[in-house]
CSV table of C-alpha atoms in Angstrom, one decimal:
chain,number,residue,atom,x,y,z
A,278,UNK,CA,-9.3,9.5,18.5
A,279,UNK,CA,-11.7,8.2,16.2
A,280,UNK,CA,-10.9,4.7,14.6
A,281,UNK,CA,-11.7,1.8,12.6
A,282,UNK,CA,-10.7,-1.6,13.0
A,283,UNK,CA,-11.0,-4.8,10.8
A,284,UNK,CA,-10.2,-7.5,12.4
A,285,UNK,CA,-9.1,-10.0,9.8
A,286,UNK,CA,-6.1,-9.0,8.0
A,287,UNK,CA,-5.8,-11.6,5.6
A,288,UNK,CA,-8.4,-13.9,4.4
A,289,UNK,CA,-8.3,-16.8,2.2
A,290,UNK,CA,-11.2,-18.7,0.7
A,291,UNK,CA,-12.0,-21.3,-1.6
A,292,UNK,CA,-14.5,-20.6,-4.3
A,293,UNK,CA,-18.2,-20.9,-3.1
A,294,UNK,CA,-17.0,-20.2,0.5
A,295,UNK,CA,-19.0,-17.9,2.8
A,296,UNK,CA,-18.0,-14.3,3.7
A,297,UNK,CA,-18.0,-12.6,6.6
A,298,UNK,CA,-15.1,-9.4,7.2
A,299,UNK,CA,-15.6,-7.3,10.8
A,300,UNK,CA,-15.3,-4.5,11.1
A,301,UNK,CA,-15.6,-2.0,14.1
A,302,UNK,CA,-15.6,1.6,14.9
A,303,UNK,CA,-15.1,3.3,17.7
A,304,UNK,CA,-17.1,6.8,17.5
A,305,UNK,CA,-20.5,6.7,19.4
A,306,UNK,CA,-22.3,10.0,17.4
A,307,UNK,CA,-24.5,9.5,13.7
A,308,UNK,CA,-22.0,7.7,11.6
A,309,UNK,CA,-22.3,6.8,7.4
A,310,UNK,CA,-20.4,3.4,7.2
A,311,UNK,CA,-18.9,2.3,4.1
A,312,UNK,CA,-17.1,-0.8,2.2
A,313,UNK,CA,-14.9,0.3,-0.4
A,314,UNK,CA,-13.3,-2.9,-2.7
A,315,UNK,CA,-9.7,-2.4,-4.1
A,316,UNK,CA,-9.0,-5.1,-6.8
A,317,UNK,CA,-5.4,-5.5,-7.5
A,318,UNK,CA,-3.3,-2.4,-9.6
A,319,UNK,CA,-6.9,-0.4,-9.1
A,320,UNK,CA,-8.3,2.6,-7.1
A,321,UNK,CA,-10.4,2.0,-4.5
A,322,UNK,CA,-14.4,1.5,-5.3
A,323,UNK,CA,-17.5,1.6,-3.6
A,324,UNK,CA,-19.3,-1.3,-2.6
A,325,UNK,CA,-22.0,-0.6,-0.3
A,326,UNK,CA,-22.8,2.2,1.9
A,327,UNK,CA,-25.1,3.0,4.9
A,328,UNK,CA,-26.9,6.5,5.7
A,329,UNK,CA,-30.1,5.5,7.8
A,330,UNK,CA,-32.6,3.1,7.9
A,331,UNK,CA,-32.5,-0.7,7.1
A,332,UNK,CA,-29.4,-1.6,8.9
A,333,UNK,CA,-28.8,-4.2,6.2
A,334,UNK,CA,-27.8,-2.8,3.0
A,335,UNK,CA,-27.4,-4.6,-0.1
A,336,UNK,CA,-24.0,-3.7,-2.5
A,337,UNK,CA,-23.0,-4.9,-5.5
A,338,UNK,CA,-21.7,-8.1,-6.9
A,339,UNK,CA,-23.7,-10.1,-3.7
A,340,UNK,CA,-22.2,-7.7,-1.1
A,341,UNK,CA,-24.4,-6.8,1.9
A,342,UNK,CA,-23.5,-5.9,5.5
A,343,UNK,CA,-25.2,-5.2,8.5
A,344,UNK,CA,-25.1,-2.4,10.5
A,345,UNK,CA,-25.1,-3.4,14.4
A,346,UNK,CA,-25.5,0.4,16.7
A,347,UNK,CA,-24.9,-1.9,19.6
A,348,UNK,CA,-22.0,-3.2,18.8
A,349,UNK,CA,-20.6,-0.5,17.0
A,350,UNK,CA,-20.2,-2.9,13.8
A,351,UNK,CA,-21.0,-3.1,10.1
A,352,UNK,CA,-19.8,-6.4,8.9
A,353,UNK,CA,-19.5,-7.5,5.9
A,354,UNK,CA,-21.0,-10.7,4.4
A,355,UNK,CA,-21.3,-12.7,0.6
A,356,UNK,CA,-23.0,-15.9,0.7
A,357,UNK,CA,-20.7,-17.3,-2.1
A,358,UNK,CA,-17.6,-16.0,-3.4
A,359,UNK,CA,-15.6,-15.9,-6.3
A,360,UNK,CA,-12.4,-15.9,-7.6
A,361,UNK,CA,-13.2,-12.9,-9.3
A,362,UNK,CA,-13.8,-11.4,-5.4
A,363,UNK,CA,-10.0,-11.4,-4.7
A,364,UNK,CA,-9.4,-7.5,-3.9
A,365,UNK,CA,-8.6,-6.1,-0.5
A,366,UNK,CA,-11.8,-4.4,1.3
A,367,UNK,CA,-11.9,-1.6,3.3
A,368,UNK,CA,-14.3,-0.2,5.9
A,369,UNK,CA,-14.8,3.7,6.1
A,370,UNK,CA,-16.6,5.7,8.5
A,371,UNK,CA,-17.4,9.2,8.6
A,372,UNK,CA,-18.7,11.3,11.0
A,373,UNK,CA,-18.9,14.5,12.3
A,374,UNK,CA,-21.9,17.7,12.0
A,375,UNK,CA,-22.1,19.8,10.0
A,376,UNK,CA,-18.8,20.5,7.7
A,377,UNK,CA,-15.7,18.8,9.4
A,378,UNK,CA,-16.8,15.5,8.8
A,379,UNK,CA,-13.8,13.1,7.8
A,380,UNK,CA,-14.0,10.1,6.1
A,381,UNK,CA,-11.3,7.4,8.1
A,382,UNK,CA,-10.4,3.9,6.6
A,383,UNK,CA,-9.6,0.7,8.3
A,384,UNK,CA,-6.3,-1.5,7.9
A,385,UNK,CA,-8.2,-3.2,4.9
A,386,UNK,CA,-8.5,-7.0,4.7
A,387,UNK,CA,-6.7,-9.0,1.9
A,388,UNK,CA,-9.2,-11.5,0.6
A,389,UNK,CA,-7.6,-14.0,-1.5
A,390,UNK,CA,-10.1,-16.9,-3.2
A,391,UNK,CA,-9.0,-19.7,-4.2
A,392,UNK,CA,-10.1,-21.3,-7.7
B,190,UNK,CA,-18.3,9.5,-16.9
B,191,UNK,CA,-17.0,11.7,-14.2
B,192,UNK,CA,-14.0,11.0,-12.7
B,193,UNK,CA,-11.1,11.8,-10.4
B,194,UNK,CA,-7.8,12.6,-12.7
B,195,UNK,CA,-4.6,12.2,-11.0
B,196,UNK,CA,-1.4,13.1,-12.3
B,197,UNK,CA,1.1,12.1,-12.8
B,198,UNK,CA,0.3,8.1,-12.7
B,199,UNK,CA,3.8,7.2,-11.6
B,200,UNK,CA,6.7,9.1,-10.6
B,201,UNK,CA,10.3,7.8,-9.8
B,202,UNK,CA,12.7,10.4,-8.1
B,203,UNK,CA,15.8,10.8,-6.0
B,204,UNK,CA,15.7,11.7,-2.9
B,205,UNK,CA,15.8,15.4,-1.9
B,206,UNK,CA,13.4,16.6,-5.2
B,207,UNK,CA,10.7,18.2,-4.9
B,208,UNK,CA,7.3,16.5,-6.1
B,209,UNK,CA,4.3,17.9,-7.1
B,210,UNK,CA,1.0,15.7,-7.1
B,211,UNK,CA,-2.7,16.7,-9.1
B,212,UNK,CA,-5.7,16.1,-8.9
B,213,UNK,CA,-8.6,17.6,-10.8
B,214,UNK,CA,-12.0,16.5,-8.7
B,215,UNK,CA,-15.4,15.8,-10.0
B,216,UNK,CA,-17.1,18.5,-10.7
B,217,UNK,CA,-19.8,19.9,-7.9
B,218,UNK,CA,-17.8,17.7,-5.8
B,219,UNK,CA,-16.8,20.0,-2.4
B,220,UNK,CA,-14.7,18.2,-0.6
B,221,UNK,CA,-11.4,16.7,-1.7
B,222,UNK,CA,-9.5,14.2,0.2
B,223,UNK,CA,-5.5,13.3,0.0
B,224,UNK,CA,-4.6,9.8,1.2
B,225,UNK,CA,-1.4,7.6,1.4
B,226,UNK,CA,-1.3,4.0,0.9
B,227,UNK,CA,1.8,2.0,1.9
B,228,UNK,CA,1.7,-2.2,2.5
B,229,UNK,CA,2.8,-1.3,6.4
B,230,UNK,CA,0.7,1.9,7.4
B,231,UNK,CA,-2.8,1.0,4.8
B,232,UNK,CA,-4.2,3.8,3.7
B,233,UNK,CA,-3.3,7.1,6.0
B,234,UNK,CA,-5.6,10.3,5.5
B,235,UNK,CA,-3.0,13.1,4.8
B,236,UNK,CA,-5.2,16.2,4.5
B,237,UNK,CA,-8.9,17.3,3.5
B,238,UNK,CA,-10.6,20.3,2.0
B,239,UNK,CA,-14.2,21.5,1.8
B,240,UNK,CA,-14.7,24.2,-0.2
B,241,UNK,CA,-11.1,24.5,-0.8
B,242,UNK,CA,-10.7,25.1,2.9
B,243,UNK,CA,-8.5,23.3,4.7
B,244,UNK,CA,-10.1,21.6,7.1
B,245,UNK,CA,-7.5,18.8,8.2
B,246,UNK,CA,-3.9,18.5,7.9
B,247,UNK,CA,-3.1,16.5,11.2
B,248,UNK,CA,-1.9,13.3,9.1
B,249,UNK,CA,1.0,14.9,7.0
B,250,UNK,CA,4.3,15.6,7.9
B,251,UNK,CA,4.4,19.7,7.7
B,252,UNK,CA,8.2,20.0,7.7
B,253,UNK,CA,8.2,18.3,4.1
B,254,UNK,CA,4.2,18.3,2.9
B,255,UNK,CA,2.2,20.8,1.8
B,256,UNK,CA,-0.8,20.9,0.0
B,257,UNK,CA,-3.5,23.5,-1.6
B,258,UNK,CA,-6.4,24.1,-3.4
B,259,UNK,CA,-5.8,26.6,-5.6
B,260,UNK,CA,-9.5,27.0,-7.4
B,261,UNK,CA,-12.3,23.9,-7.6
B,262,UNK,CA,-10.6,22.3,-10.2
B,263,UNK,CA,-7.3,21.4,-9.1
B,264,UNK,CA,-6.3,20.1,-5.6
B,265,UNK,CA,-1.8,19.2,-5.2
B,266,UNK,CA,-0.1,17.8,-3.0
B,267,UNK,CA,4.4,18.7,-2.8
B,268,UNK,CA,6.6,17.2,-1.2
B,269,UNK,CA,9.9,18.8,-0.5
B,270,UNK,CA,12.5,17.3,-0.2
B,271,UNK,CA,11.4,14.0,-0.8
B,272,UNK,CA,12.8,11.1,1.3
B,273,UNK,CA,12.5,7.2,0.8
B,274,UNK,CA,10.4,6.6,3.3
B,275,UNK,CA,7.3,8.9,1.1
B,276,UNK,CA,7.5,6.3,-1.6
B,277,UNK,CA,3.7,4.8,-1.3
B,278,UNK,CA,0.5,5.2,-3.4
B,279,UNK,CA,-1.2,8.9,-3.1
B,280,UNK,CA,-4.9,8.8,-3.7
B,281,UNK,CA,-6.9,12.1,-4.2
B,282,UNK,CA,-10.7,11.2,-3.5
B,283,UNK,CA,-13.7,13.4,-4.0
B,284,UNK,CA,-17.0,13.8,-2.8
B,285,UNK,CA,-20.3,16.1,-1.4
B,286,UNK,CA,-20.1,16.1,2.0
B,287,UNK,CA,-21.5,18.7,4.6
B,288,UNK,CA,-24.2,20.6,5.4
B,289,UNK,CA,-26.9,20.5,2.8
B,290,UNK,CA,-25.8,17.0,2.0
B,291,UNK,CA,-26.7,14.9,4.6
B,292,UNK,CA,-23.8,14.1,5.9
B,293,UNK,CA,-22.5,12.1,2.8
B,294,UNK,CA,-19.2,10.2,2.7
B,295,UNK,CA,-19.2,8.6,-0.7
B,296,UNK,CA,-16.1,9.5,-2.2
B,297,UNK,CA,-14.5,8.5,-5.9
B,298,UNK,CA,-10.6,8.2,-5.9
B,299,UNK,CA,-8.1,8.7,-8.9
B,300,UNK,CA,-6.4,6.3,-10.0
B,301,UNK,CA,-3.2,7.0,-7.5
B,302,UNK,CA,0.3,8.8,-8.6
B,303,UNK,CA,2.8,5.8,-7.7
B,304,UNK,CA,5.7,7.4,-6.4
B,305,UNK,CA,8.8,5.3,-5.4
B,306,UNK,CA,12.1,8.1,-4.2
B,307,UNK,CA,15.2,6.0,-4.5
């Protein structure tokens, strides 16, 4: 079966601390990745998302990731983050042709910066 | 601004009631997603629709779940009868996806119906 995992469950950071959240995936056909941020008591939002082309995308607020075919990965990176960043992060894929494509989430990683 | 409206926000019941969850999607939007988020299991896909087809249903529990599209407007999801153990988060999420789309996968969630079933 399909899957996504992200390997860091719990991440804690002090403020101007550098990023970096795996994530892996396990399907081998055309995938879309995605980073979705959950800030605490809130729905889930996007943060970046990849389709084709430049494997590195640029999100919002700093995010970026880098799609790796290779290595099945799209990990996600911030140079700097704050304590405004503390939200739990989750990596999506979807796959599939034509209509039965289904969008599956990972674990999600608690981030937690510290002021 | 368009957005996914779940109802209702929060929902405290006894166990062995019947729950009823909506979601009105984004309009244009062809595919509607249900998913479940608990602290142990993260977030679990329950069921999908495209074109208010079910396509997927693999991740709910048929003897108590169901859910419907009953016209592009409103997607629910019942549980009957409702145990503990379904007290979690339920997320309705939205998007274009398909043919015609490329693909696509960017969806926009509700804001969740908390339900907690003492």
């Amino acid at each position: 079966a399909q899957s996504v995992s992200q390997h860091n469950h719990h991440v804690i950071l002090s403020e101007a601390a550098s990023l970096e959240l795996g994530c892996n995936y396990s399907y081998g056909g055309t995938v879309n990745l995605f980073w979705y941020v959950q800030y605490p008591g809130q729905h889930l939002q996007l943060l970046l998302k990849y389709f084709s082309g430049d494997p590195l995308v640029k999100g919002i607020k700093g995010f970026e990731a880098e799609f790796i075919k290779s290595k099945f990965s799209f990990n996600l990176r911030k140079p700097s983050v704050q304590w405004s960043d503390t939200a739990e992060y989750f990596c999506a894929v979807i796959h599939g042709s034509g209509n039965t494509g289904k969008l599956i989430f990972g674990q999600g990683t608690t981030l937690q910066v510290k002021p | 601004d368009a957005r996914v409206t779940q109802t209702p926000r929060h929902k405290v019941t006894e166990m062995g009631q019947e729950v009823t969850m909506r979601c009105q999607p984004i309009l244009g939007h062809n595919t509607v997603f249900w998913y479940r988020q608990t602290m142990m299991q993260g977030l679990e896909l329950l069921a999908y629709f495209r074109n208010r087809a079910p396509l997927d249903d693999s991740g709910m529990p048929k003897d108590r779940f169901s859910a419907e599209m009953p016209d592009a407007t409103l997607a629910t999801l019942k549980i009957q009868p409702s145990e503990p153990r379904d007290s979690a988060v339920y997320f309705c999420a939205s998007g274009r996806i398909g043919a015609g789309t490329g693909v696509g996968g960017e969806l926009f969630f509700g804001e969740g119906s908390r339900l907690t079933v003492l």
